[in-house]
Short mmCIF file of C-alpha atoms in Angstrom, two decimals:
data_model
loop_
_atom_site.label_atom_id
_atom_site.label_comp_id
_atom_site.label_asym_id
_atom_site.label_seq_id
_atom_site.Cartn_x
_atom_site.Cartn_y
_atom_site.Cartn_z
CA MET A 3 120.68 -107.03 -15.71
CA ALA A 4 119.51 -106.95 -12.10
CA GLU A 5 123.01 -106.23 -10.87
CA ARG A 6 123.45 -103.45 -13.42
CA GLY A 7 120.17 -101.93 -12.33
CA GLU A 8 121.19 -102.03 -8.68
CA ARG A 9 124.54 -100.42 -9.50
CA LEU A 10 122.81 -97.70 -11.48
CA VAL A 11 120.46 -96.96 -8.59
CA SER A 12 123.38 -96.91 -6.17
CA VAL A 13 125.33 -94.51 -8.39
CA LEU A 14 122.35 -92.19 -8.67
CA ASP A 15 121.60 -92.44 -4.96
CA ARG A 16 125.13 -91.35 -4.05
CA ARG A 17 124.78 -88.23 -6.19
CA LEU A 18 121.05 -87.55 -5.86
CA PRO A 19 118.76 -88.34 -2.90
CA VAL A 20 116.67 -90.68 -5.08
CA ARG A 21 116.03 -93.42 -2.53
CA GLN A 22 115.24 -90.99 0.27
CA LEU A 23 112.80 -89.00 -1.86
CA ALA A 24 111.16 -92.16 -3.17
CA LYS A 25 110.73 -93.53 0.33
CA GLU A 26 109.27 -90.27 1.59
CA TYR A 27 106.93 -89.33 -1.24
CA LEU A 28 106.14 -92.36 -3.43
CA ARG A 29 104.51 -94.21 -0.53
CA LYS A 30 102.59 -91.18 0.70
CA ALA A 31 98.90 -91.88 1.19
CA PHE A 32 96.55 -90.05 -1.16
CA PRO A 33 92.82 -90.01 -0.22
CA ASP A 34 90.61 -91.44 -2.94
CA HIS A 35 87.42 -89.58 -3.88
CA TRP A 36 86.02 -88.41 -7.20
CA SER A 37 85.90 -84.75 -6.10
CA PHE A 38 89.69 -84.77 -5.63
CA LEU A 39 90.13 -85.49 -9.35
CA LEU A 40 89.03 -81.99 -10.41
CA GLY A 41 92.47 -80.58 -9.69
CA GLU A 42 94.08 -83.42 -11.66
CA ILE A 43 91.81 -82.72 -14.63
CA ALA A 44 93.02 -79.12 -14.58
CA LEU A 45 96.65 -80.28 -14.40
CA TYR A 46 96.30 -82.71 -17.29
CA SER A 47 94.42 -80.16 -19.39
CA LEU A 48 97.36 -77.84 -18.84
CA LEU A 49 99.76 -80.54 -20.05
CA VAL A 50 97.66 -81.03 -23.20
CA LEU A 51 97.73 -77.26 -23.74
CA VAL A 52 101.52 -77.20 -23.44
CA VAL A 53 102.00 -80.08 -25.90
CA THR A 54 99.60 -78.74 -28.53
CA GLY A 55 100.78 -75.16 -27.99
CA VAL A 56 104.41 -76.10 -28.69
CA TYR A 57 103.34 -77.65 -32.00
CA LEU A 58 101.20 -74.65 -33.01
CA THR A 59 104.00 -72.23 -32.12
CA ALA A 60 106.11 -73.66 -34.96
CA PHE A 61 103.60 -72.42 -37.57
CA PHE A 62 102.12 -69.25 -36.06
CA HIS A 63 103.53 -65.84 -37.04
CA PRO A 64 102.44 -62.98 -34.74
CA GLY A 65 102.99 -60.23 -37.31
CA MET A 66 100.61 -57.32 -37.88
CA THR A 67 101.80 -56.46 -41.41
CA GLU A 68 98.92 -56.65 -43.88
CA GLN A 69 99.19 -58.33 -47.26
CA PRO A 70 96.78 -60.01 -49.71
CA TYR A 71 95.88 -63.55 -48.71
CA THR A 72 97.19 -66.16 -51.15
CA GLY A 73 96.47 -69.37 -49.23
CA SER A 74 94.28 -72.33 -50.06
CA TYR A 75 91.01 -70.96 -48.61
CA LEU A 76 89.44 -69.60 -51.78
CA PRO A 77 86.72 -67.29 -50.34
CA LEU A 78 89.40 -65.04 -48.79
CA ARG A 79 91.81 -64.98 -51.75
CA GLY A 80 93.06 -61.44 -52.33
CA VAL A 81 91.65 -60.05 -49.05
CA LEU A 82 94.08 -58.00 -46.95
CA THR A 83 94.97 -59.97 -43.83
CA THR A 84 97.65 -59.72 -41.19
CA GLU A 85 100.41 -62.30 -40.92
CA ALA A 86 98.81 -63.58 -37.72
CA TYR A 87 95.45 -64.24 -39.37
CA ALA A 88 97.00 -65.75 -42.49
CA SER A 89 99.16 -68.10 -40.42
CA VAL A 90 96.08 -69.34 -38.52
CA LEU A 91 94.41 -70.11 -41.87
CA HIS A 92 97.61 -71.87 -42.94
CA ILE A 93 97.54 -74.01 -39.78
CA SER A 94 93.86 -74.82 -40.32
CA PHE A 95 93.97 -75.78 -44.01
CA ASP A 96 97.55 -76.55 -45.01
CA VAL A 97 99.36 -78.03 -41.99
CA ARG A 98 98.72 -81.74 -41.56
CA GLY A 99 96.61 -82.16 -38.43
CA GLY A 100 96.75 -78.41 -37.79
CA LEU A 101 93.01 -77.83 -37.49
CA MET A 102 92.65 -80.83 -35.17
CA LEU A 103 95.41 -79.56 -32.88
CA ARG A 104 94.02 -76.02 -32.97
CA GLN A 105 90.66 -77.29 -31.79
CA ILE A 106 92.20 -79.56 -29.14
CA HIS A 107 94.10 -76.52 -27.87
CA HIS A 108 90.96 -74.37 -27.73
CA TRP A 109 88.82 -77.06 -26.09
CA GLY A 110 91.66 -77.75 -23.68
CA ALA A 111 91.69 -74.10 -22.62
CA LEU A 112 87.95 -74.18 -21.90
CA VAL A 113 88.21 -77.43 -19.92
CA PHE A 114 91.29 -76.14 -18.08
CA LEU A 115 89.51 -73.06 -16.80
CA ALA A 116 86.33 -74.99 -16.03
CA ALA A 117 88.30 -77.56 -14.03
CA ILE A 118 90.08 -74.85 -12.04
CA GLY A 119 86.76 -73.15 -11.31
CA CYS A 120 85.11 -76.41 -10.17
CA HIS A 121 88.21 -77.29 -8.14
CA LEU A 122 88.03 -73.94 -6.34
CA LEU A 123 84.32 -74.46 -5.68
CA ARG A 124 85.01 -77.92 -4.23
CA ILE A 125 87.67 -76.49 -1.94
CA PHE A 126 85.36 -73.66 -0.88
CA PHE A 127 82.26 -75.73 -0.15
CA THR A 128 84.22 -78.38 1.79
CA GLY A 129 86.28 -75.86 3.80
CA ALA A 130 89.59 -77.19 2.44
CA PHE A 131 90.96 -73.63 2.38
CA ARG A 132 91.14 -73.40 6.18
CA ARG A 133 94.27 -73.50 8.29
CA PRO A 134 96.94 -74.49 7.32
CA ARG A 135 95.98 -74.15 3.63
CA GLU A 136 95.16 -70.45 3.34
CA ALA A 137 98.32 -69.73 1.31
CA ASN A 138 97.61 -72.64 -1.05
CA TRP A 139 94.08 -71.31 -1.62
CA MET A 140 95.52 -67.92 -2.58
CA ILE A 141 97.98 -69.61 -4.94
CA GLY A 142 95.05 -71.41 -6.57
CA VAL A 143 93.13 -68.16 -7.00
CA THR A 144 96.25 -66.58 -8.54
CA MET A 145 96.53 -69.49 -10.97
CA PHE A 146 92.87 -69.01 -11.91
CA MET A 147 93.50 -65.32 -12.58
CA LEU A 148 96.60 -66.13 -14.68
CA ALA A 149 94.61 -68.78 -16.58
CA LEU A 150 91.99 -66.14 -17.44
CA LEU A 151 94.73 -63.85 -18.76
CA GLU A 152 96.32 -66.73 -20.67
CA GLY A 153 93.01 -67.68 -22.25
CA PHE A 154 92.25 -64.11 -23.29
CA CYS A 155 95.69 -63.66 -24.85
CA GLY A 156 95.37 -66.91 -26.82
CA TYR A 157 91.82 -66.03 -27.85
CA SER A 158 93.06 -62.71 -29.31
CA LEU A 159 96.05 -64.05 -31.28
CA PRO A 160 94.22 -65.08 -34.52
CA ASP A 161 93.32 -61.40 -35.18
CA ASP A 162 89.93 -62.33 -36.62
CA LEU A 163 86.84 -60.14 -36.40
CA LEU A 164 85.50 -61.86 -33.28
CA SER A 165 88.71 -61.75 -31.25
CA GLY A 166 89.40 -58.21 -32.47
CA THR A 167 86.01 -57.13 -31.13
CA GLY A 168 86.98 -58.55 -27.73
CA LEU A 169 90.33 -56.77 -27.91
CA ARG A 170 88.54 -53.52 -28.70
CA THR A 171 86.35 -54.06 -25.63
CA ALA A 172 89.46 -54.60 -23.50
CA GLN A 173 90.96 -51.38 -24.82
CA GLY A 174 87.78 -49.51 -23.89
CA ILE A 175 88.02 -50.90 -20.36
CA VAL A 176 91.62 -49.71 -20.09
CA LEU A 177 90.61 -46.25 -21.34
CA SER A 178 87.93 -46.00 -18.62
CA ILE A 179 90.54 -45.95 -15.84
CA PRO A 180 90.57 -42.35 -14.56
CA VAL A 181 93.60 -40.15 -15.30
CA ILE A 182 95.98 -42.91 -16.43
CA GLY A 183 93.70 -44.83 -18.79
CA THR A 184 94.84 -43.09 -21.98
CA TYR A 185 98.52 -43.42 -21.13
CA LEU A 186 98.08 -47.07 -20.15
CA SER A 187 96.30 -47.83 -23.43
CA PHE A 188 99.11 -46.23 -25.46
CA PHE A 189 101.67 -48.21 -23.48
CA ILE A 190 99.90 -51.57 -23.92
CA PHE A 191 98.98 -51.17 -27.59
CA GLY A 192 102.08 -49.24 -28.64
CA GLY A 193 100.05 -46.29 -29.96
CA GLN A 194 96.56 -45.87 -31.34
CA PHE A 195 94.33 -48.94 -31.44
CA PRO A 196 94.90 -51.47 -32.90
CA GLY A 197 98.53 -50.60 -33.63
CA HIS A 198 101.20 -53.10 -34.69
CA GLU A 199 102.52 -54.16 -31.28
CA ILE A 200 99.64 -55.74 -29.40
CA ILE A 201 99.58 -59.17 -31.11
CA PRO A 202 103.37 -59.75 -30.76
CA ARG A 203 103.22 -58.65 -27.12
CA MET A 204 100.27 -60.90 -26.35
CA TYR A 205 102.06 -63.74 -28.15
CA ILE A 206 105.09 -63.39 -25.86
CA ALA A 207 102.82 -63.30 -22.82
CA HIS A 208 100.83 -66.31 -24.08
CA VAL A 209 103.71 -68.65 -24.92
CA LEU A 210 106.35 -67.53 -22.43
CA LEU A 211 105.52 -65.27 -19.48
CA VAL A 212 102.14 -66.53 -18.27
CA PRO A 213 102.86 -70.27 -18.84
CA ALA A 214 106.13 -69.93 -16.92
CA LEU A 215 104.30 -68.35 -14.00
CA LEU A 216 101.55 -70.98 -14.15
CA LEU A 217 103.99 -73.90 -14.15
CA PHE A 218 105.95 -72.32 -11.30
CA LEU A 219 102.80 -71.88 -9.21
CA VAL A 220 101.62 -75.42 -10.06
CA GLN A 221 104.89 -76.75 -8.65
CA ILE A 222 104.50 -74.73 -5.45
CA HIS A 223 100.83 -75.74 -5.18
CA LEU A 224 101.59 -79.47 -5.48
CA THR A 225 104.51 -79.19 -3.07
CA LEU A 226 102.25 -77.63 -0.47
CA VAL A 227 99.61 -80.31 -1.04
CA VAL A 228 102.22 -82.95 -0.22
CA GLN A 229 103.77 -81.10 2.70
CA LEU A 230 100.53 -79.98 4.36
CA LYS A 231 98.78 -83.34 3.89
CA HIS A 232 95.76 -83.82 1.65
CA THR A 233 92.29 -83.23 3.07
CA GLN A 234 89.95 -86.21 3.33
CA TRP A 235 86.29 -86.98 3.94
CA ALA A 236 85.29 -88.27 7.34
CA GLY A 237 85.07 -92.03 7.62
CA PRO A 238 86.00 -94.90 9.93
CA GLY A 239 89.69 -94.62 10.76
CA ARG A 240 90.03 -91.12 9.28
CA THR A 241 90.79 -88.39 11.78
CA ASN A 242 92.28 -84.93 11.87
CA ARG A 243 95.68 -86.48 12.57
CA ASN A 244 96.11 -88.95 9.71
CA ALA A 245 95.59 -89.38 5.96
CA VAL A 246 93.99 -92.61 4.74
CA GLY A 247 94.23 -93.54 1.09
CA LYS A 248 96.18 -95.30 -1.61
CA PRO A 249 99.96 -94.85 -1.89
CA VAL A 250 101.08 -92.55 -4.70
CA PHE A 251 103.05 -95.38 -6.29
CA PRO A 252 101.96 -97.68 -7.76
CA GLN A 253 98.19 -97.66 -7.06
CA TYR A 254 97.35 -93.97 -7.32
CA ALA A 255 99.93 -93.32 -10.06
CA ALA A 256 98.29 -95.94 -12.30
CA LYS A 257 94.86 -94.40 -11.72
CA SER A 258 96.18 -90.90 -12.35
CA ILE A 259 97.91 -91.90 -15.60
CA GLY A 260 94.64 -93.43 -16.76
CA LEU A 261 92.88 -90.15 -16.01
CA PHE A 262 95.48 -88.28 -18.09
CA PHE A 263 94.76 -90.42 -21.13
CA ALA A 264 91.02 -90.08 -20.52
CA VAL A 265 91.29 -86.28 -20.45
CA GLY A 266 93.37 -86.29 -23.64
CA GLY A 267 90.89 -88.64 -25.32
CA VAL A 268 87.87 -86.53 -24.39
CA LEU A 269 89.57 -83.37 -25.69
CA ALA A 270 90.43 -85.15 -28.94
CA LEU A 271 86.79 -86.28 -29.33
CA LEU A 272 85.52 -82.76 -28.68
CA ALA A 273 87.94 -81.38 -31.27
CA ALA A 274 86.99 -84.01 -33.85
CA LEU A 275 83.21 -83.81 -33.40
CA PHE A 276 82.47 -80.17 -32.47
CA GLN A 277 83.81 -77.22 -34.43
CA ILE A 278 85.07 -74.29 -32.39
CA ASN A 279 86.40 -70.86 -33.36
CA PRO A 280 86.12 -71.08 -37.19
CA VAL A 281 88.09 -67.88 -37.85
CA TRP A 282 87.68 -68.19 -41.64
CA GLU A 283 83.96 -67.56 -41.25
CA PHE A 284 84.52 -64.41 -39.17
CA GLY A 285 87.08 -62.86 -41.51
CA PRO A 286 90.05 -60.66 -40.58
CA TYR A 287 89.63 -57.87 -38.05
CA ARG A 288 88.66 -54.41 -39.26
CA PRO A 289 88.40 -51.52 -36.77
CA ASP A 290 85.30 -50.16 -38.55
CA GLN A 291 83.40 -53.46 -38.39
CA ALA A 292 81.77 -55.52 -35.65
CA SER A 293 80.37 -59.02 -35.89
CA LEU A 294 76.77 -59.71 -34.90
CA ASP A 295 76.10 -62.08 -32.00
CA SER A 296 79.73 -61.79 -30.91
CA GLN A 297 80.20 -63.73 -27.69
CA PRO A 298 83.46 -64.24 -25.80
CA ASP A 299 84.47 -67.58 -24.30
CA TRP A 300 82.53 -68.46 -21.17
CA TYR A 301 85.25 -67.49 -18.69
CA VAL A 302 85.01 -63.79 -19.60
CA GLY A 303 81.29 -63.88 -20.37
CA TYR A 304 80.48 -62.44 -16.94
CA LEU A 305 82.46 -59.31 -17.85
CA GLU A 306 80.50 -58.92 -21.08
CA GLY A 307 77.23 -59.28 -19.15
CA ALA A 308 78.26 -56.69 -16.56
CA LEU A 309 79.09 -54.19 -19.30
CA ARG A 310 75.72 -54.75 -20.95
CA LEU A 311 73.69 -54.42 -17.76
CA MET A 312 75.38 -51.29 -16.40
CA PRO A 313 73.29 -48.15 -17.09
CA ALA A 314 74.90 -45.26 -18.97
CA TRP A 315 76.59 -43.07 -16.39
CA GLU A 316 79.56 -40.73 -16.62
CA THR A 317 80.97 -37.82 -14.64
CA ASN A 318 83.10 -34.83 -15.70
CA PHE A 319 85.56 -33.82 -12.99
CA ALA A 320 88.56 -31.49 -13.22
CA GLY A 321 88.70 -31.85 -16.97
CA HIS A 322 88.49 -35.66 -16.87
CA THR A 323 85.53 -37.75 -17.98
CA ILE A 324 84.95 -40.81 -15.81
CA ALA A 325 82.90 -43.42 -17.67
CA TRP A 326 81.34 -45.23 -14.73
CA ASP A 327 79.33 -47.51 -17.04
CA VAL A 328 82.62 -49.07 -18.19
CA PHE A 329 84.92 -48.50 -15.21
CA LEU A 330 82.67 -50.09 -12.57
CA PRO A 331 81.81 -53.36 -14.39
CA GLY A 332 85.07 -53.62 -16.34
CA VAL A 333 87.65 -52.67 -13.71
CA MET A 334 86.12 -52.57 -10.24
CA LEU A 335 83.97 -55.72 -10.53
CA PRO A 336 86.93 -58.09 -11.24
CA ILE A 337 88.95 -56.40 -8.48
CA VAL A 338 86.11 -56.89 -5.99
CA LEU A 339 85.46 -60.50 -7.05
CA PHE A 340 89.09 -61.56 -6.76
CA GLY A 341 89.46 -59.52 -3.57
CA VAL A 342 86.61 -61.56 -2.03
CA LEU A 343 88.24 -64.81 -3.18
CA TYR A 344 91.59 -63.83 -1.70
CA GLY A 345 90.14 -62.53 1.54
CA TYR A 346 87.50 -65.12 2.38
CA PRO A 347 89.83 -67.57 4.20
CA VAL A 348 91.06 -64.67 6.34
CA PHE A 349 87.47 -63.65 7.11
CA GLU A 350 86.38 -67.16 8.16
CA ARG A 351 89.51 -67.59 10.26
CA TRP A 352 88.80 -64.23 11.94
CA ILE A 353 85.31 -65.27 13.08
CA THR A 354 86.09 -68.94 13.90
CA PHE A 355 86.76 -70.26 17.39
CA PRO A 356 88.78 -72.29 18.15
CA ASN A 357 91.22 -71.65 15.33
CA ARG A 358 93.00 -74.97 14.86
CA GLU A 359 94.23 -76.96 11.90
CA ARG A 360 91.50 -78.75 9.96
CA HIS A 361 92.20 -81.69 7.68
CA LEU A 362 88.70 -83.22 7.45
CA CYS A 363 86.40 -81.93 4.72
CA ASP A 364 83.08 -80.38 5.71
CA ARG A 365 79.87 -81.68 4.24
CA PRO A 366 78.36 -78.54 2.68
CA ARG A 367 75.08 -79.08 4.52
CA ASN A 368 76.88 -78.81 7.86
CA GLN A 369 78.08 -75.26 7.08
CA PRO A 370 74.85 -73.66 5.82
CA THR A 371 76.09 -70.06 5.84
CA ARG A 372 79.24 -70.78 3.84
CA THR A 373 77.32 -72.97 1.39
CA ALA A 374 74.60 -70.33 0.98
CA LEU A 375 77.20 -67.62 0.34
CA GLY A 376 78.86 -69.80 -2.28
CA VAL A 377 75.56 -70.47 -4.05
CA ALA A 378 74.78 -66.73 -3.97
CA GLY A 379 78.13 -66.01 -5.63
CA VAL A 380 77.57 -68.67 -8.29
CA THR A 381 74.09 -67.27 -8.96
CA PHE A 382 75.55 -63.78 -9.37
CA TYR A 383 78.06 -65.13 -11.89
CA VAL A 384 75.46 -67.14 -13.84
CA VAL A 385 73.18 -64.10 -14.20
CA LEU A 386 76.06 -62.04 -15.59
CA LEU A 387 77.03 -64.89 -17.92
CA LEU A 388 73.48 -65.11 -19.30
CA ALA A 389 73.30 -61.34 -19.63
CA GLY A 390 76.41 -61.47 -21.83
CA GLY A 391 74.28 -63.22 -24.48
CA GLN A 392 71.13 -61.16 -24.12
CA ASP A 393 71.04 -60.28 -27.83
CA VAL A 394 71.21 -63.95 -28.82
CA LEU A 395 68.54 -64.87 -26.23
CA ALA A 396 66.29 -62.06 -27.49
CA TYR A 397 66.61 -63.32 -31.07
CA VAL A 398 66.19 -67.03 -30.32
CA PHE A 399 63.23 -66.68 -27.94
CA ASP A 400 61.71 -63.63 -29.70
CA VAL A 401 61.77 -61.53 -26.52
CA PRO A 402 62.30 -57.74 -26.47
CA LEU A 403 65.90 -56.85 -25.69
CA GLU A 404 64.86 -54.15 -23.19
CA PHE A 405 62.74 -56.67 -21.28
CA LEU A 406 65.73 -59.01 -20.94
CA THR A 407 67.98 -56.17 -19.84
CA TYR A 408 65.69 -55.08 -17.01
CA SER A 409 64.96 -58.68 -16.07
CA PHE A 410 68.66 -59.47 -15.73
CA ARG A 411 69.24 -56.28 -13.73
CA THR A 412 66.55 -57.39 -11.30
CA LEU A 413 67.84 -60.96 -11.14
CA LEU A 414 71.36 -59.70 -10.45
CA PHE A 415 70.20 -58.50 -7.03
CA VAL A 416 67.21 -60.75 -6.30
CA GLY A 417 68.75 -64.01 -7.57
CA PRO A 418 71.71 -64.20 -5.14
CA LEU A 419 69.49 -63.29 -2.16
CA PHE A 420 66.93 -65.92 -3.11
CA GLY A 421 69.67 -68.49 -3.72
CA TYR A 422 71.18 -67.71 -0.32
CA TRP A 423 67.87 -68.12 1.49
CA VAL A 424 66.87 -71.33 -0.30
CA THR A 425 70.30 -72.93 0.15
CA ARG A 426 70.44 -72.09 3.84
CA ARG A 427 67.00 -73.58 4.46
CA LEU A 428 67.85 -76.63 2.36
CA CYS A 429 71.05 -77.27 4.34
CA LEU A 430 69.14 -77.10 7.63
CA ALA A 431 66.49 -79.45 6.22
CA LEU A 432 69.19 -81.94 5.22
CA GLN A 433 70.67 -81.70 8.71
CA ALA A 434 67.23 -82.47 10.16
CA ALA A 435 66.93 -85.46 7.81
CA ASP A 436 70.33 -86.72 9.02
CA ARG A 437 69.18 -86.35 12.62
CA ARG A 438 66.05 -88.37 11.91
CA ARG A 439 67.97 -91.10 10.07
CA LEU A 440 70.53 -91.26 12.86
CA GLY A 441 67.83 -91.60 15.52
CA GLU A 442 65.37 -93.85 13.69
CA GLY A 443 67.59 -95.66 11.19
CA ALA A 444 67.35 -96.00 7.42
CA GLY A 445 64.12 -96.94 5.71
CA THR A 446 63.89 -100.48 4.31
CA GLY A 447 61.06 -99.83 1.87
CA ASP A 448 58.80 -102.33 3.66
CA VAL A 449 55.52 -100.87 4.96
CA ARG A 450 53.95 -102.46 8.03
CA LEU A 451 50.45 -102.20 9.48
CA THR A 452 50.54 -100.95 13.07
CA GLY A 453 48.21 -101.98 15.88
CA ALA A 454 46.46 -98.62 15.72
CA GLY A 455 45.48 -99.22 12.12
CA GLY A 456 48.13 -97.01 10.54
CA TYR A 457 51.12 -97.74 8.38
CA ARG A 458 54.79 -97.42 9.20
CA GLU A 459 57.92 -98.03 7.17
CA GLY A 460 60.37 -100.55 8.54
CA ARG A 461 63.78 -99.19 9.57
CA VAL A 462 67.22 -100.64 10.26
CA ALA A 463 70.29 -99.18 11.89
CA LEU A 464 72.50 -97.07 9.64
CA PRO A 465 75.71 -98.63 8.33
CA ARG A 466 78.75 -97.74 10.40
CA GLU A 467 80.37 -95.63 7.69
CA GLU A 468 77.24 -93.55 7.09
CA ALA A 469 76.66 -92.98 10.80
CA TYR A 470 80.31 -91.95 11.15
CA ARG A 471 79.95 -89.44 8.32
CA ILE A 472 76.87 -87.89 9.94
CA LEU A 473 78.30 -87.76 13.46
CA VAL A 474 81.74 -86.35 12.66
CA GLN A 475 81.02 -82.68 12.14
CA ASP A 476 83.39 -79.81 12.79
CA ARG A 477 81.10 -77.09 14.09
CA PRO A 478 82.99 -74.14 15.57
CA LEU A 479 81.22 -72.27 18.32
CA PRO A 480 80.28 -68.61 17.86
CA ARG A 481 82.91 -66.31 19.34
CA ALA A 482 82.09 -64.57 22.62
CA ARG A 483 85.47 -63.34 23.84
CA GLY A 484 85.80 -59.65 24.58
CA THR A 485 82.15 -59.02 25.48
CA GLU A 486 82.14 -60.24 29.08
CA ALA A 487 79.92 -58.29 31.50
CA TRP A 488 82.85 -57.16 33.65
CA ARG A 489 84.57 -55.34 30.75
CA LEU A 490 84.20 -51.56 30.60
CA PHE A 491 84.49 -51.62 26.83
CA HIS A 492 83.16 -54.58 24.88
CA ARG A 493 85.81 -55.44 22.34
CA HIS A 494 85.24 -57.49 19.17
CA ARG A 495 81.51 -56.84 19.12
CA VAL A 496 81.42 -56.77 15.32
CA ARG A 497 83.43 -59.97 15.03
CA ASN A 498 81.32 -61.77 17.62
CA ARG A 499 78.08 -60.77 15.95
CA LEU A 500 79.38 -61.92 12.57
CA SER A 501 80.49 -65.17 14.18
CA ALA A 502 77.05 -65.66 15.77
CA TRP A 503 75.34 -65.03 12.42
CA TYR A 504 77.70 -67.44 10.67
CA PHE A 505 77.58 -70.38 13.10
CA ARG A 506 74.35 -70.08 15.11
CA ASP A 507 71.93 -72.02 12.86
CA ARG A 508 72.41 -75.76 13.24
CA VAL A 509 70.44 -78.91 13.97
CA GLU A 510 71.80 -80.69 17.02
CA LEU A 511 72.34 -84.43 16.72
CA PRO A 512 71.13 -86.99 19.29
CA VAL A 513 74.52 -88.17 20.52
CA ALA A 514 75.43 -89.87 23.76
CA PRO A 515 78.17 -88.42 25.99
CA GLY A 516 80.61 -91.12 24.89
CA GLN A 517 79.91 -90.40 21.23
CA ALA A 518 80.41 -86.67 21.79
CA GLU A 519 83.85 -87.30 23.26
CA ALA A 520 84.73 -89.63 20.39
CA VAL A 521 83.67 -87.02 17.81
CA ARG A 522 85.72 -84.37 19.59
CA ALA A 523 88.75 -86.66 19.53
CA VAL A 524 88.34 -87.22 15.77
CA ILE A 525 88.03 -83.59 14.70
CA GLU A 526 90.69 -82.26 17.07
CA ASP A 527 94.37 -83.14 17.26
CA LEU A 528 93.89 -85.74 19.97
CA GLU A 529 95.65 -89.08 20.08
CA GLU A 530 92.54 -90.70 21.62
CA ALA A 531 90.90 -90.63 18.20
CA GLU A 532 93.02 -93.56 17.06
CA LYS A 533 92.36 -95.76 20.09
CA PRO A 534 89.99 -98.76 19.81
CA ASP A 535 87.71 -97.59 22.62
CA SER A 536 87.08 -94.33 20.74
CA ALA A 537 86.02 -96.24 17.63
CA ALA A 538 83.75 -98.44 19.74
CA ALA A 539 82.08 -95.36 21.23
CA MET A 540 81.47 -94.00 17.73
CA ARG A 541 79.82 -97.24 16.61
CA SER A 542 77.53 -97.27 19.61
#
């Protein structure tokens, strides 16, 4: 058997570069930290979605032809329903395991988008988007945008009253686009809303076009992760030149396979214990009806909140009515948000000096401006998400709807500013605490009576790994080039001022000259970082 196996490997190796690829990639070091698992959770959620989606595709019929319902759900017997809605009821009540797989698929979509969002936040707050990973960050943002589209298309396929209300909202957003909105709506829906073409078209996009693009981008994303080297947290032996971790095979592969089964198990438990999207309770979609308390899935809830908070405002110009109260929150807001996500790595690279490759993750506290901006953005999103359920909040807490509307409008501007200020101050306070712990050591919990009659906590030197993590900080200097006194025209004044605002606030650490050189060797591409004397200087 061993000889046959060796011959088989030799035959394959002569025709395919199996041994070379295995030697190059299977032993590649992969840094081990819980925050790096967020991307894997997104990947494994996508695999669960593909598996369950293939099964559901065999029973779903995306037709818009209406006929009386004759299935096993008695309360809807004789009601006119489309083929799409009737097939979803058939999957839920007549197909063995159909309801379970439907709910796994829906929960998987929610977890998939949540994992992508958390993964992007982790990359943002740790600075993992910096050179040379700007392109991979943009690929990740594109995948997030495609995942939103994929989720909305799948959410709309059952053609129930709730999803139809969301589809009607989307059509209103399309109509708000000046000049071309009407033509674009007719093109997408194949005529007047709702038409007979939209569900089949969204079905093709949901099961074929968008998944193909997502899987293609996932492959490129993972390839770049391998080629560009994975980021890692600072620690003894970890520098900007190396990658310290477990080899992909067999150690990390075993751990990753275990995570896959854990993700699948959690999704199965969610589907078995918590009902989601009971379309039989909503009933089939009717253009003249709207369901009360209709809420979209969380990933488009911010759009619902923006539409509800925007004051009524429209303009008539050259025979065209521009509905600003729909166009601004429904069209311009997503464009601006994704434009900021795409452009942020370029902005930080523009104001950073020196602009070198960075493979060590930042502790969020050490980049207070970036962290504060991220918290402000998350606060902005959370306010919009809460505003999307203002009618439910008003009913549950017995609060006037108008009061909630004006409160959310105020919070939309005050909340991000307050979050920015608090986060920035908190980061500087944590830096000061690190400075104190580095200079005085860690507290032991033992209180001692001093000779002066006071009390003082006993302290010991910090462990090597913790001191290393505090000392190794990549803090770019504010830019000053182009504004020298001898220049007739001061170039780059705007960039330099932005750079000074971004990087000026910091708490300096009490480091010796030898330690400063050792830190510089670690964060820069210097070979001295791997020498024993450099490590000794760091420990001292």
